[in-house]
Short mmCIF file of C-alpha atoms in Angstrom, two decimals:
data_model
loop_
_atom_site.label_atom_id
_atom_site.label_comp_id
_atom_site.label_asym_id
_atom_site.label_seq_id
_atom_site.Cartn_x
_atom_site.Cartn_y
_atom_site.Cartn_z
CA MET A 29 -46.06 14.60 2.10
CA ASP A 30 -43.53 14.77 -0.76
CA ILE A 31 -44.84 13.63 -4.09
CA GLN A 32 -43.75 13.32 -7.70
CA ILE A 33 -45.90 13.69 -10.78
CA CYS A 34 -45.97 11.01 -13.50
CA GLN A 35 -44.73 12.67 -16.68
CA SER A 36 -47.00 10.45 -18.83
CA CYS A 37 -50.43 10.59 -17.18
CA GLY A 38 -50.04 13.23 -14.46
CA ALA A 39 -50.80 10.86 -11.57
CA LYS A 40 -49.51 11.84 -8.12
CA LEU A 41 -46.99 9.33 -6.76
CA GLY A 42 -44.74 8.90 -3.75
CA THR A 43 -41.13 9.99 -4.17
CA ASP A 44 -39.91 6.39 -3.85
CA ALA A 45 -42.14 5.05 -6.64
CA LEU A 46 -40.24 3.68 -9.64
CA THR A 47 -43.19 3.04 -11.97
CA CYS A 48 -46.60 4.62 -12.27
CA PRO A 49 -49.38 2.19 -11.23
CA GLU A 50 -51.79 4.01 -13.55
CA CYS A 51 -49.90 3.86 -16.85
CA GLY A 52 -46.79 1.79 -16.09
CA ALA A 53 -44.37 4.55 -17.11
CA LYS A 54 -41.02 5.03 -15.41
CA THR A 55 -41.02 7.78 -12.82
CA GLU A 56 -38.51 10.60 -12.54
CA THR A 57 -37.00 8.80 -9.54
CA ALA A 58 -36.39 5.68 -11.64
CA ILE A 59 -34.88 7.68 -14.50
CA LYS A 60 -32.50 9.52 -12.17
CA ALA A 61 -31.50 6.23 -10.53
CA GLU A 62 -30.71 4.69 -13.93
CA GLU A 63 -28.68 7.76 -14.93
CA ALA A 64 -26.75 7.62 -11.66
CA GLU A 65 -26.05 3.91 -12.14
CA ALA A 66 -24.87 4.50 -15.72
CA GLU A 67 -22.56 7.27 -14.49
CA HIS A 68 -21.30 4.93 -11.75
CA GLU A 69 -20.55 2.14 -14.23
CA ALA A 70 -18.78 4.57 -16.58
CA LEU A 71 -16.60 5.76 -13.72
CA LEU A 72 -15.66 2.22 -12.66
CA SER A 73 -14.93 1.23 -16.27
CA MET A 74 -12.21 3.92 -16.32
CA ALA A 75 -10.73 2.90 -12.97
CA PRO A 76 -7.92 0.33 -12.56
CA PRO A 77 -9.48 -3.17 -12.48
CA GLN A 78 -8.39 -3.86 -8.90
CA THR A 79 -9.83 -0.52 -7.74
CA ALA A 80 -13.14 -1.16 -9.49
CA LYS A 81 -13.31 -4.67 -8.04
CA ARG A 82 -12.61 -3.39 -4.54
CA ILE A 83 -15.30 -0.68 -4.85
CA ARG A 84 -17.89 -3.24 -5.93
CA GLU A 85 -16.99 -5.52 -3.01
CA LEU A 86 -17.22 -2.69 -0.50
CA GLU A 87 -20.51 -1.42 -1.92
CA GLU A 88 -21.97 -4.90 -1.47
CA LYS A 89 -20.88 -4.77 2.18
CA TYR A 90 -22.36 -1.28 2.48
CA ALA A 91 -25.69 -2.57 1.16
CA GLU A 92 -25.66 -5.32 3.79
CA GLY A 93 -25.11 -2.75 6.55
CA PRO A 94 -22.80 0.29 6.51
CA SER A 95 -19.82 0.53 8.85
CA VAL A 96 -17.27 3.28 9.46
CA ALA A 97 -14.46 1.23 7.92
CA VAL A 98 -16.43 0.49 4.74
CA CYS A 99 -17.58 4.11 4.36
CA VAL A 100 -14.05 5.48 4.84
CA GLN A 101 -12.58 3.03 2.33
CA LEU A 102 -15.21 3.90 -0.28
CA SER A 103 -14.70 7.61 0.32
CA GLY A 104 -10.95 7.24 -0.16
CA LEU A 105 -11.32 5.18 -3.34
CA TYR A 106 -13.75 7.65 -4.89
CA LYS A 107 -11.49 10.53 -3.78
CA ASP A 108 -8.64 8.90 -5.73
CA LEU A 109 -10.96 8.69 -8.75
CA LYS A 110 -11.87 12.39 -8.35
CA ALA A 111 -15.54 11.43 -7.87
CA MET A 112 -15.96 13.99 -5.12
CA PRO A 113 -19.78 13.85 -4.64
CA ARG A 114 -19.54 10.12 -3.90
CA ALA A 115 -16.43 10.58 -1.74
CA ILE A 116 -18.21 13.24 0.31
CA ALA A 117 -21.42 11.22 0.61
CA TYR A 118 -19.64 8.16 1.99
CA MET A 119 -17.58 10.28 4.41
CA GLN A 120 -20.81 11.92 5.61
CA ASP A 121 -22.14 8.43 6.32
CA ALA A 122 -18.96 7.62 8.27
CA VAL A 123 -19.38 10.76 10.38
CA ALA A 124 -23.04 9.92 11.00
CA LEU A 125 -22.02 6.45 12.22
CA ASP A 126 -19.28 7.85 14.49
CA PRO A 127 -20.19 11.49 15.26
CA GLU A 128 -17.53 11.84 18.00
CA ASN A 129 -14.62 10.96 15.72
CA LYS A 130 -12.84 14.25 15.04
CA PHE A 131 -10.53 12.66 12.45
CA LEU A 132 -13.51 11.73 10.28
CA LYS A 133 -14.92 15.25 10.63
CA GLN A 134 -11.58 16.70 9.55
CA LYS A 135 -11.48 14.42 6.51
CA LEU A 136 -15.03 15.44 5.59
CA ARG A 137 -14.11 19.11 5.90
CA ILE A 138 -11.06 18.65 3.67
CA LEU A 139 -13.14 16.80 1.08
CA ILE A 140 -15.65 19.66 0.99
CA ASP A 141 -13.40 22.71 1.42
CA GLY A 142 -10.01 21.39 0.25
CA PRO A 143 -6.75 20.95 2.21
CA ASP A 144 -5.85 24.65 2.08
CA ALA A 145 -8.60 25.54 4.57
CA ALA A 146 -7.24 23.05 7.11
CA ALA A 147 -3.69 24.30 6.54
CA ALA A 148 -4.79 27.90 7.06
CA GLU A 149 -6.47 27.01 10.34
CA GLU A 150 -3.34 25.17 11.52
CA TYR A 151 -1.21 28.22 10.63
CA GLN A 152 -3.55 30.51 12.53
CA THR A 153 -3.36 28.23 15.58
CA VAL A 154 0.46 28.30 15.53
CA THR A 155 0.42 32.08 15.06
CA ARG A 156 -1.91 32.54 18.03
CA GLN A 157 0.30 30.32 20.20
CA SER A 158 3.40 32.30 19.15
CA ALA A 159 1.68 35.58 20.00
CA GLU A 160 0.68 34.24 23.42
CA SER A 161 4.32 33.26 24.08
CA ARG A 162 5.51 36.77 23.23
CA LYS A 163 2.90 38.25 25.58
CA LEU A 164 4.13 35.97 28.37
CA VAL A 165 7.74 37.11 27.93
CA ARG A 166 6.71 40.76 28.07
CA ALA A 167 4.56 40.12 31.16
CA VAL A 168 6.97 38.22 33.39
CA GLY A 169 10.25 39.76 32.27
CA ILE A 170 13.72 38.64 31.37
CA ALA A 171 13.95 35.73 33.82
CA ALA A 172 10.96 34.05 32.25
CA GLY A 173 12.46 34.81 28.85
CA VAL A 174 15.59 32.86 29.80
CA VAL A 175 13.45 29.91 30.89
CA LEU A 176 11.51 30.02 27.64
CA ALA A 177 14.80 30.20 25.73
CA LEU A 178 15.96 27.01 27.46
CA VAL A 179 12.66 25.32 26.62
CA ALA A 180 13.02 26.48 23.01
CA ALA A 181 16.58 25.10 22.93
CA TYR A 182 15.26 21.75 24.17
CA PHE A 183 12.66 21.56 21.44
CA ALA A 184 15.24 22.68 18.87
CA TYR A 185 17.36 19.75 20.01
CA ARG A 186 14.38 17.44 19.50
CA VAL A 187 13.96 18.82 15.99
CA LEU A 188 17.67 18.51 15.14
CA PHE A 189 18.04 15.05 16.70
CA PRO A 190 14.62 13.42 16.41
CA SER A 191 13.69 9.77 16.88
CA ALA A 192 11.69 10.11 13.65
CA TRP A 193 12.38 12.36 10.70
CA ARG A 194 11.14 13.25 7.23
CA VAL A 195 13.40 11.73 4.56
CA ALA A 196 11.75 13.00 1.38
CA ALA A 197 8.70 15.07 0.45
CA PHE A 198 7.44 17.01 -2.56
CA SER A 199 4.64 19.05 -1.01
CA GLY A 200 5.06 21.90 -3.49
CA GLU A 201 4.68 19.60 -6.49
CA LYS A 202 1.98 17.23 -7.70
CA MET A 203 4.33 14.36 -6.89
CA ASP A 204 4.44 11.68 -4.21
CA ALA A 205 7.39 10.01 -2.46
CA LEU A 206 6.81 6.25 -2.25
CA GLN A 207 8.35 2.84 -1.42
CA PRO A 208 11.53 3.46 0.62
CA LYS A 209 14.34 0.88 0.57
CA TYR A 210 17.59 1.07 2.53
CA SER A 211 20.89 0.48 0.73
CA PRO A 212 22.90 -2.61 1.82
CA ASP A 213 25.26 -0.41 3.86
CA GLY A 214 22.39 1.59 5.41
CA THR A 215 23.72 5.01 4.37
CA LYS A 216 21.16 5.70 1.63
CA ILE A 217 17.47 5.23 0.93
CA ALA A 218 16.08 4.68 -2.56
CA PHE A 219 12.48 5.58 -3.30
CA VAL A 220 10.07 6.51 -6.08
CA LYS A 221 9.02 10.04 -7.01
CA ALA A 222 5.73 9.54 -8.84
CA PRO A 223 2.82 11.68 -10.10
CA LYS A 224 -0.22 11.66 -7.86
CA PHE A 225 -2.90 9.20 -8.97
CA THR A 226 -5.80 10.77 -10.88
CA VAL A 227 -8.52 9.60 -13.24
CA PHE A 228 -6.99 11.93 -15.83
CA GLY A 229 -3.78 9.95 -15.53
CA ILE A 230 -5.67 6.76 -16.38
CA VAL A 231 -7.25 8.41 -19.41
CA ASP A 232 -3.86 9.68 -20.56
CA SER A 233 -2.40 6.19 -20.19
CA LEU A 234 -5.20 4.69 -22.30
CA ALA A 235 -4.49 7.37 -24.90
CA GLY A 236 -0.81 6.43 -24.96
CA LYS A 237 0.42 9.35 -22.83
CA GLN A 238 2.65 7.62 -20.31
CA GLU A 239 3.39 9.45 -17.06
CA GLU A 240 7.02 9.72 -16.04
CA SER A 241 8.34 8.87 -12.58
CA HIS A 242 11.84 8.95 -11.08
CA LEU A 243 13.96 6.51 -9.13
CA MET A 244 15.48 8.63 -6.37
CA VAL A 245 18.32 8.22 -3.87
CA VAL A 246 18.78 10.26 -0.68
CA ASP A 247 21.15 10.13 2.29
CA ALA A 248 19.44 8.16 5.06
CA GLU A 249 19.98 10.89 7.67
CA SER A 250 19.87 14.10 5.66
CA GLY A 251 20.46 15.54 2.21
CA ASP A 252 18.61 16.42 -0.98
CA PRO A 253 17.09 13.57 -3.02
CA ARG A 254 18.53 13.14 -6.49
CA SER A 255 17.07 11.40 -9.52
CA ILE A 256 19.15 8.56 -10.93
CA ALA A 257 16.72 7.14 -13.51
CA LYS A 258 13.38 7.82 -15.17
CA PHE A 259 10.68 5.29 -15.92
CA VAL A 260 7.01 4.93 -16.83
CA GLY A 261 4.41 4.19 -14.17
CA THR A 262 3.94 4.99 -10.49
CA ARG A 263 4.50 1.69 -8.64
CA PRO A 264 7.58 0.06 -10.18
CA GLU A 265 9.48 -2.95 -8.96
CA PHE A 266 12.97 -1.86 -7.84
CA ASN A 267 15.67 -2.81 -5.35
CA TRP A 268 19.33 -2.48 -4.45
CA ILE A 269 21.70 -5.08 -5.90
CA PRO A 270 23.52 -6.90 -3.05
CA GLY A 271 27.29 -6.55 -2.97
CA THR A 272 27.25 -3.47 -5.18
CA GLY A 273 26.27 0.17 -5.01
CA ASP A 274 23.87 -0.28 -7.91
CA LEU A 275 20.10 -0.46 -8.18
CA SER A 276 17.77 -2.35 -10.49
CA PHE A 277 14.31 -1.31 -11.59
CA VAL A 278 11.55 -2.19 -14.04
CA ASN A 279 10.62 0.13 -16.90
CA VAL A 280 8.16 -0.42 -19.75
CA ASP A 281 8.45 0.51 -23.42
CA GLU A 282 5.81 2.00 -25.70
CA THR A 283 4.12 -1.42 -26.00
CA TRP A 284 4.10 -1.80 -22.17
CA LYS A 285 6.66 -4.63 -22.27
CA PRO A 286 8.64 -4.47 -19.00
CA THR A 287 12.43 -4.70 -18.78
CA VAL A 288 14.70 -4.91 -15.74
CA TYR A 289 17.47 -2.30 -15.85
CA ARG A 290 20.62 -1.80 -13.81
CA VAL A 291 21.90 1.67 -12.86
CA ALA A 292 24.58 3.07 -10.54
CA ALA A 293 23.42 4.79 -7.35
CA ASP A 294 24.96 8.06 -8.54
CA GLY A 295 23.13 7.86 -11.88
CA GLY A 296 24.33 7.15 -15.39
CA VAL A 297 22.95 5.26 -18.37
CA PRO A 298 20.87 2.23 -17.28
CA SER A 299 21.71 -1.12 -18.88
CA SER A 300 19.00 -3.67 -19.69
CA LEU A 301 19.05 -7.17 -18.22
CA VAL A 302 15.87 -9.23 -18.86
CA ASN A 303 12.22 -8.78 -19.78
CA ALA A 304 10.43 -9.18 -16.45
CA ARG A 305 8.01 -7.48 -14.06
CA GLU A 306 9.15 -9.00 -10.72
CA PHE A 307 12.59 -10.09 -9.54
CA SER A 308 14.83 -11.01 -6.60
CA TRP A 309 18.63 -10.82 -6.39
CA SER A 310 20.85 -13.52 -4.94
CA PRO A 311 22.86 -12.40 -1.86
CA ASP A 312 26.05 -12.11 -3.95
CA GLY A 313 24.34 -10.05 -6.66
CA ARG A 314 25.30 -12.51 -9.40
CA LYS A 315 21.96 -14.22 -10.05
CA LEU A 316 18.50 -12.83 -10.68
CA ALA A 317 15.27 -14.77 -10.17
CA TYR A 318 12.60 -13.12 -12.31
CA VAL A 319 9.02 -13.50 -13.51
CA ALA A 320 9.14 -13.24 -17.29
CA ASP A 321 6.94 -10.81 -19.18
CA LEU A 322 7.66 -10.72 -22.91
CA GLY A 323 4.63 -8.61 -23.80
CA TRP A 324 1.80 -9.56 -26.12
CA ASN A 325 3.19 -8.64 -29.54
CA ASP A 326 5.07 -11.90 -30.08
CA PRO A 327 2.65 -14.88 -30.03
CA ALA A 328 5.57 -17.32 -30.12
CA ALA A 329 6.96 -15.94 -26.86
CA MET A 330 3.70 -15.35 -24.99
CA HIS A 331 3.72 -18.84 -23.49
CA GLU A 332 6.76 -17.79 -21.44
CA ASN A 333 4.87 -14.97 -19.72
CA ASP A 334 4.54 -15.48 -15.94
CA ALA A 335 7.13 -18.27 -15.91
CA LEU A 336 9.94 -18.05 -13.34
CA PHE A 337 13.55 -17.95 -14.58
CA LEU A 338 17.02 -17.75 -13.04
CA TYR A 339 19.41 -15.38 -14.83
CA ASN A 340 23.20 -15.56 -14.46
CA THR A 341 24.71 -12.08 -14.82
CA GLU A 342 28.17 -13.50 -15.58
CA THR A 343 27.14 -15.80 -18.46
CA GLY A 344 23.98 -14.01 -19.60
CA ASN A 345 22.08 -17.32 -19.61
CA SER A 346 18.61 -17.95 -18.17
CA PHE A 347 17.26 -21.20 -16.73
CA LYS A 348 13.50 -21.87 -16.42
CA ILE A 349 12.51 -22.75 -12.86
CA SER A 350 8.73 -23.07 -13.32
CA ALA A 351 6.25 -22.74 -16.19
CA MET A 352 3.35 -21.98 -13.82
CA GLU A 353 1.86 -18.51 -13.29
CA CYS A 354 4.49 -17.26 -10.82
CA SER A 355 5.07 -14.20 -8.63
CA SER A 356 6.97 -12.93 -5.57
CA PRO A 357 10.34 -14.71 -5.93
CA SER A 358 12.54 -14.52 -2.82
CA PHE A 359 16.12 -15.77 -2.42
CA SER A 360 17.23 -17.43 0.81
CA PRO A 361 20.09 -15.63 2.63
CA ASP A 362 22.61 -18.29 1.55
CA GLY A 363 21.46 -18.11 -2.08
CA LYS A 364 20.73 -21.84 -2.25
CA LYS A 365 16.92 -21.64 -2.36
CA ILE A 366 14.27 -19.51 -4.05
CA ALA A 367 10.76 -19.33 -2.60
CA PHE A 368 7.96 -18.14 -4.86
CA GLN A 369 4.21 -18.12 -5.24
CA ALA A 370 2.59 -19.87 -8.20
CA ARG A 371 -0.88 -20.58 -9.54
CA ASP A 372 -1.38 -24.00 -11.08
CA GLN A 373 -3.29 -23.54 -14.35
CA ARG A 374 -4.74 -27.05 -14.20
CA ARG A 375 -6.12 -26.43 -10.73
CA GLN A 376 -7.58 -23.10 -11.83
CA GLU A 377 -9.32 -24.76 -14.77
CA ALA A 378 -10.72 -27.46 -12.50
CA LEU A 379 -12.10 -24.84 -10.10
CA TYR A 380 -13.69 -22.87 -12.95
CA ASN A 381 -15.28 -26.01 -14.39
CA GLU A 382 -16.70 -26.97 -11.00
CA ALA A 383 -18.10 -23.47 -10.46
CA ARG A 384 -19.96 -23.65 -13.79
CA TYR A 385 -22.20 -26.39 -12.40
CA ASN A 386 -21.95 -25.74 -8.67
CA PRO A 387 -22.58 -22.11 -7.58
CA ASP A 388 -21.38 -22.96 -4.08
CA ALA A 389 -17.90 -23.49 -5.52
CA TYR A 390 -17.63 -19.91 -6.79
CA ASP A 391 -15.92 -18.77 -3.57
CA ASP A 392 -13.17 -21.33 -4.18
CA VAL A 393 -12.54 -19.72 -7.58
CA SER A 394 -12.54 -16.13 -6.35
CA ASN A 395 -10.38 -16.91 -3.29
CA TYR A 396 -7.80 -19.00 -5.14
CA ARG A 397 -4.46 -17.19 -4.98
CA GLY A 398 -1.84 -19.88 -5.37
CA ASP A 399 0.63 -21.85 -3.31
CA ILE A 400 4.19 -21.45 -2.10
CA TYR A 401 7.00 -23.39 -3.77
CA VAL A 402 10.70 -23.64 -2.94
CA PHE A 403 13.32 -24.21 -5.65
CA ASP A 404 16.71 -25.70 -4.72
CA VAL A 405 19.38 -23.90 -6.78
CA VAL A 406 21.88 -26.75 -6.30
CA THR A 407 19.66 -29.76 -7.13
CA GLU A 408 17.32 -27.79 -9.44
CA GLN A 409 14.32 -29.44 -7.73
CA THR A 410 11.08 -27.63 -6.85
CA VAL A 411 8.85 -28.60 -3.90
CA ALA A 412 5.37 -27.30 -3.01
CA VAL A 413 5.29 -26.32 0.66
CA THR A 414 1.56 -25.40 0.78
CA ASP A 415 -1.39 -26.93 -1.08
CA GLU A 416 -4.51 -24.99 -0.04
CA GLY A 417 -4.23 -22.37 -2.79
CA LEU A 418 -4.50 -19.43 -0.36
CA PHE A 419 -0.94 -18.12 0.06
CA ASP A 420 1.44 -15.51 -1.34
CA ARG A 421 4.37 -13.16 -0.52
CA PRO A 422 6.99 -15.67 0.77
CA THR A 423 9.89 -14.09 2.68
CA PHE A 424 12.86 -15.89 4.25
CA SER A 425 14.04 -15.06 7.75
CA PRO A 426 17.54 -13.48 7.84
CA ASP A 427 19.13 -16.80 8.88
CA GLY A 428 17.11 -18.79 6.32
CA SER A 429 15.61 -21.11 8.94
CA LYS A 430 12.03 -19.85 8.56
CA LEU A 431 9.67 -18.78 5.82
CA PHE A 432 7.02 -16.09 6.36
CA VAL A 433 3.95 -16.15 4.08
CA LEU A 434 0.61 -14.35 3.87
CA GLY A 435 -2.44 -16.62 3.94
CA TYR A 436 -5.96 -15.62 2.92
CA THR A 437 -7.89 -18.26 4.83
CA ASP A 438 -10.90 -16.03 5.59
CA PRO A 439 -13.99 -16.66 3.39
CA ASN A 440 -14.21 -12.92 2.62
CA GLY A 441 -10.91 -13.16 0.77
CA TYR A 442 -9.34 -9.96 2.14
CA GLU A 443 -8.81 -10.68 5.83
CA ASN A 444 -5.49 -12.47 6.09
CA SER A 445 -3.04 -14.11 8.45
CA LEU A 446 0.74 -14.15 8.59
CA PHE A 447 2.17 -17.65 8.86
CA VAL A 448 5.69 -18.76 9.75
CA MET A 449 7.04 -22.21 8.91
CA ASN A 450 10.13 -24.16 8.03
CA PRO A 451 11.30 -23.80 4.41
CA ASP A 452 10.01 -27.32 3.70
CA GLY A 453 6.50 -26.39 4.89
CA THR A 454 6.63 -28.21 8.22
CA ASP A 455 5.85 -26.69 11.63
CA ARG A 456 3.52 -24.08 10.14
CA ARG A 457 1.83 -21.78 12.65
CA VAL A 458 -0.12 -18.53 12.65
CA LEU A 459 1.93 -15.56 13.79
CA LEU A 460 -0.66 -12.84 13.17
CA THR A 461 -4.37 -12.73 12.46
CA LYS A 462 -7.15 -10.15 12.78
CA GLY A 463 -6.58 -8.12 15.94
CA GLU A 464 -8.36 -5.55 18.07
CA ASP A 465 -6.51 -2.68 16.38
CA TYR A 466 -6.70 -3.83 12.76
CA GLU A 467 -8.90 -5.92 10.49
CA TYR A 468 -6.11 -7.20 8.25
CA PHE A 469 -2.57 -6.32 7.29
CA ARG A 470 -0.58 -5.83 4.13
CA ASP A 471 3.11 -4.82 4.05
CA PHE A 472 5.50 -6.52 6.46
CA ALA A 473 9.25 -6.72 7.05
CA VAL A 474 11.37 -9.08 9.16
CA SER A 475 14.06 -7.47 11.33
CA PRO A 476 17.73 -8.22 10.43
CA ASP A 477 18.18 -10.20 13.65
CA GLY A 478 15.08 -12.27 12.83
CA LYS A 479 13.48 -11.57 16.21
CA SER A 480 10.58 -9.32 15.19
CA VAL A 481 8.23 -8.36 12.36
CA VAL A 482 6.97 -4.88 11.53
CA PHE A 483 3.66 -4.81 9.67
CA GLU A 484 0.99 -2.41 8.45
CA GLY A 485 -2.32 -2.89 10.26
CA ILE A 486 -5.29 -1.63 8.26
CA PHE A 487 -8.33 0.18 9.73
CA VAL A 488 -7.19 0.72 13.27
CA ASN A 489 -10.00 0.94 15.83
CA PRO A 490 -10.51 4.71 16.37
CA ASP A 491 -12.13 4.13 19.78
CA LYS A 492 -9.25 2.20 21.35
CA PRO A 493 -7.05 4.51 23.48
CA ARG A 494 -3.32 4.30 22.94
CA SER A 495 -1.22 3.39 25.97
CA GLU A 496 0.92 6.00 27.75
CA SER A 497 4.08 4.21 26.63
CA MET A 498 3.30 4.86 22.98
CA GLU A 499 3.29 8.67 23.15
CA SER A 500 5.29 10.22 20.32
CA PRO A 501 8.09 12.79 20.50
CA LEU A 502 6.63 14.27 17.33
CA GLY A 503 3.51 15.63 18.94
CA ALA A 504 0.90 12.88 18.64
CA ILE A 505 -1.62 13.25 21.44
CA GLY A 506 -1.83 10.32 23.84
CA GLY A 507 -5.18 8.54 23.71
CA ASP A 508 -5.94 9.76 20.19
CA THR A 509 -5.92 6.82 17.75
CA ASN A 510 -7.82 8.20 14.77
CA TYR A 511 -5.81 6.27 12.15
CA LEU A 512 -6.89 4.34 9.08
CA ALA A 513 -3.70 2.31 9.15
CA ASP A 514 -0.52 2.19 11.17
CA LEU A 515 2.68 0.26 11.78
CA PHE A 516 2.93 -2.39 14.49
CA ILE A 517 5.77 -4.60 15.69
CA VAL A 518 5.56 -8.11 17.13
CA GLY A 519 8.06 -10.79 18.13
CA VAL A 520 8.40 -13.82 15.87
CA ASP A 521 6.99 -15.86 18.76
CA GLY A 522 3.83 -13.71 18.67
CA ALA A 523 4.65 -11.84 21.89
CA GLY A 524 4.98 -8.11 22.53
CA LEU A 525 2.55 -6.78 19.92
CA ARG A 526 2.52 -2.97 20.02
CA ARG A 527 2.00 0.07 17.85
CA LEU A 528 5.15 1.93 16.82
CA PRO A 529 5.38 5.56 18.03
CA SER A 530 3.96 7.92 15.46
CA LYS A 531 3.09 11.39 14.40
CA LYS A 532 -0.57 11.46 13.36
CA PHE A 533 -0.64 10.28 9.76
CA ARG A 534 -3.58 8.87 7.84
CA SER A 535 -1.49 5.78 7.25
CA ARG A 536 2.04 4.40 7.42
CA SER A 537 3.06 1.58 5.10
CA ALA A 538 5.89 -0.09 3.15
CA PRO A 539 8.22 -0.56 6.16
CA ASP A 540 11.87 -1.37 5.47
CA PHE A 541 14.52 -2.11 8.12
CA SER A 542 17.97 -0.56 8.04
CA PRO A 543 20.66 -3.29 7.74
CA ASP A 544 21.62 -2.94 11.42
CA GLY A 545 17.99 -3.03 12.54
CA SER A 546 18.20 0.27 14.43
CA SER A 547 15.76 2.15 12.17
CA ILE A 548 12.90 1.65 9.77
CA ALA A 549 11.94 3.73 6.75
CA PHE A 550 8.31 3.89 5.72
CA GLN A 551 5.79 5.65 3.51
CA VAL A 552 3.22 7.99 5.09
CA GLU A 553 -0.05 9.40 3.83
CA TYR A 554 -1.74 12.54 5.12
CA VAL A 555 -5.49 13.17 5.18
CA GLU A 556 -5.18 15.19 1.95
CA MET A 557 -3.69 12.07 0.29
CA ARG A 558 -0.14 13.47 0.15
CA HIS A 559 2.65 10.85 0.45
CA GLU A 560 6.11 11.28 1.99
CA ILE A 561 9.03 9.11 3.13
CA TRP A 562 9.88 9.08 6.84
CA ALA A 563 12.29 7.09 8.99
CA SER A 564 12.28 6.31 12.70
CA LYS A 565 14.65 4.91 15.30
CA LEU A 566 13.42 1.75 17.01
#
């Protein structure tokens, strides 16, 4: 039987004892537990607030009863924070819960040995296969060599004319390719080249050392990416300006005050527009709906932070649409309406006050996100189209007849549903909710013809076989669905839900349709946390 010795009185105790029953002193087990908890809290205090919050939520779920999904999420979050012992421990738990899942075993191996070991094994496998092919040619002669040459030509054709292709990658650098967006004419893709996330990056930011990223543009089919602007941060707001070949993006100054800039697609000196952190362009590129952010150095201007404004590029004037805490502005295709999400400060205060005296009301406070509002540009009137306080991310359909919104109606606060409704809030219905292949979803995009929606499903069921029809030309093995996230497509009537063909990535996200709807660009993540931009024909 394992024992521990009390350091105060020498009594023999069980290894799980926290205090000595003889003298009341803390045991070595208790001291180590306190040290581990202090280390844990120090780590989370350095992490981004949303990351720390998510870790705490998941660890509460883990304490209630571990699951593969929870363990994998925690492992990934701690991996991002460079807390490798914790990342490995949670991945070991995931493997123990699902010992037949080879994807989890591969992730555990990479966490322990590093990605180079896996890459070396893959290289050796390819080398062995190549050697076997050469042996076959020598054994069966020239005729077989001709056949193999034809087969090789076929696969070369598939490489040269694929249904999916890599758009941008920086595998030799400590940089990621993120957030693809097609140009209005579909010939180019803009994206972000950003430093990989590390805890050291957070520390540098707190010390005033701001990491530099690049706004990049690349030909949609082929070509070398080129940098057209530099900015601070790794996840900026940016987009193409309709009716022009220009782009707009958000950059922050040394005081972290954000500004929207305009720059030509071939580069040049960016010109500043407004102080904002989120924005949406009108279809003609002449007006800009933006969420103001004037920083915190000017007390007189701070009351304008989070308000929604409409900026006229021709006159240089701004008009305040809403003084609420706003986000996610979205122009209608005809430019006559702007949908946005907003949090009513009075409602928030009422919820907080109720929670002070009624603990049961705390969930209402933590789950409150805001409601969807629609502003009429012509009449300058604003109408609330939801009132439950659980919605965000409004997006108009291409013809402007429908509005898509995310709703967080689940008590847990993270499982969500995608709703579709008329722009006035009527005829609201659920288009997507938790499915067999995913627990919730995040990024989504509506096709240019308005007939379908592509979305990112999170935590795909690793035990559910993929249908024969979904086999990939890029080498994914039929029946193998070891993904943490993937892209799905569904009709706007809820019919025809299916997974998009895929090479085996850890995740695919941030989908963006080409203007003609024939392709989508998306962001991929490999098991070693490397990010690239890919595109695929539909």
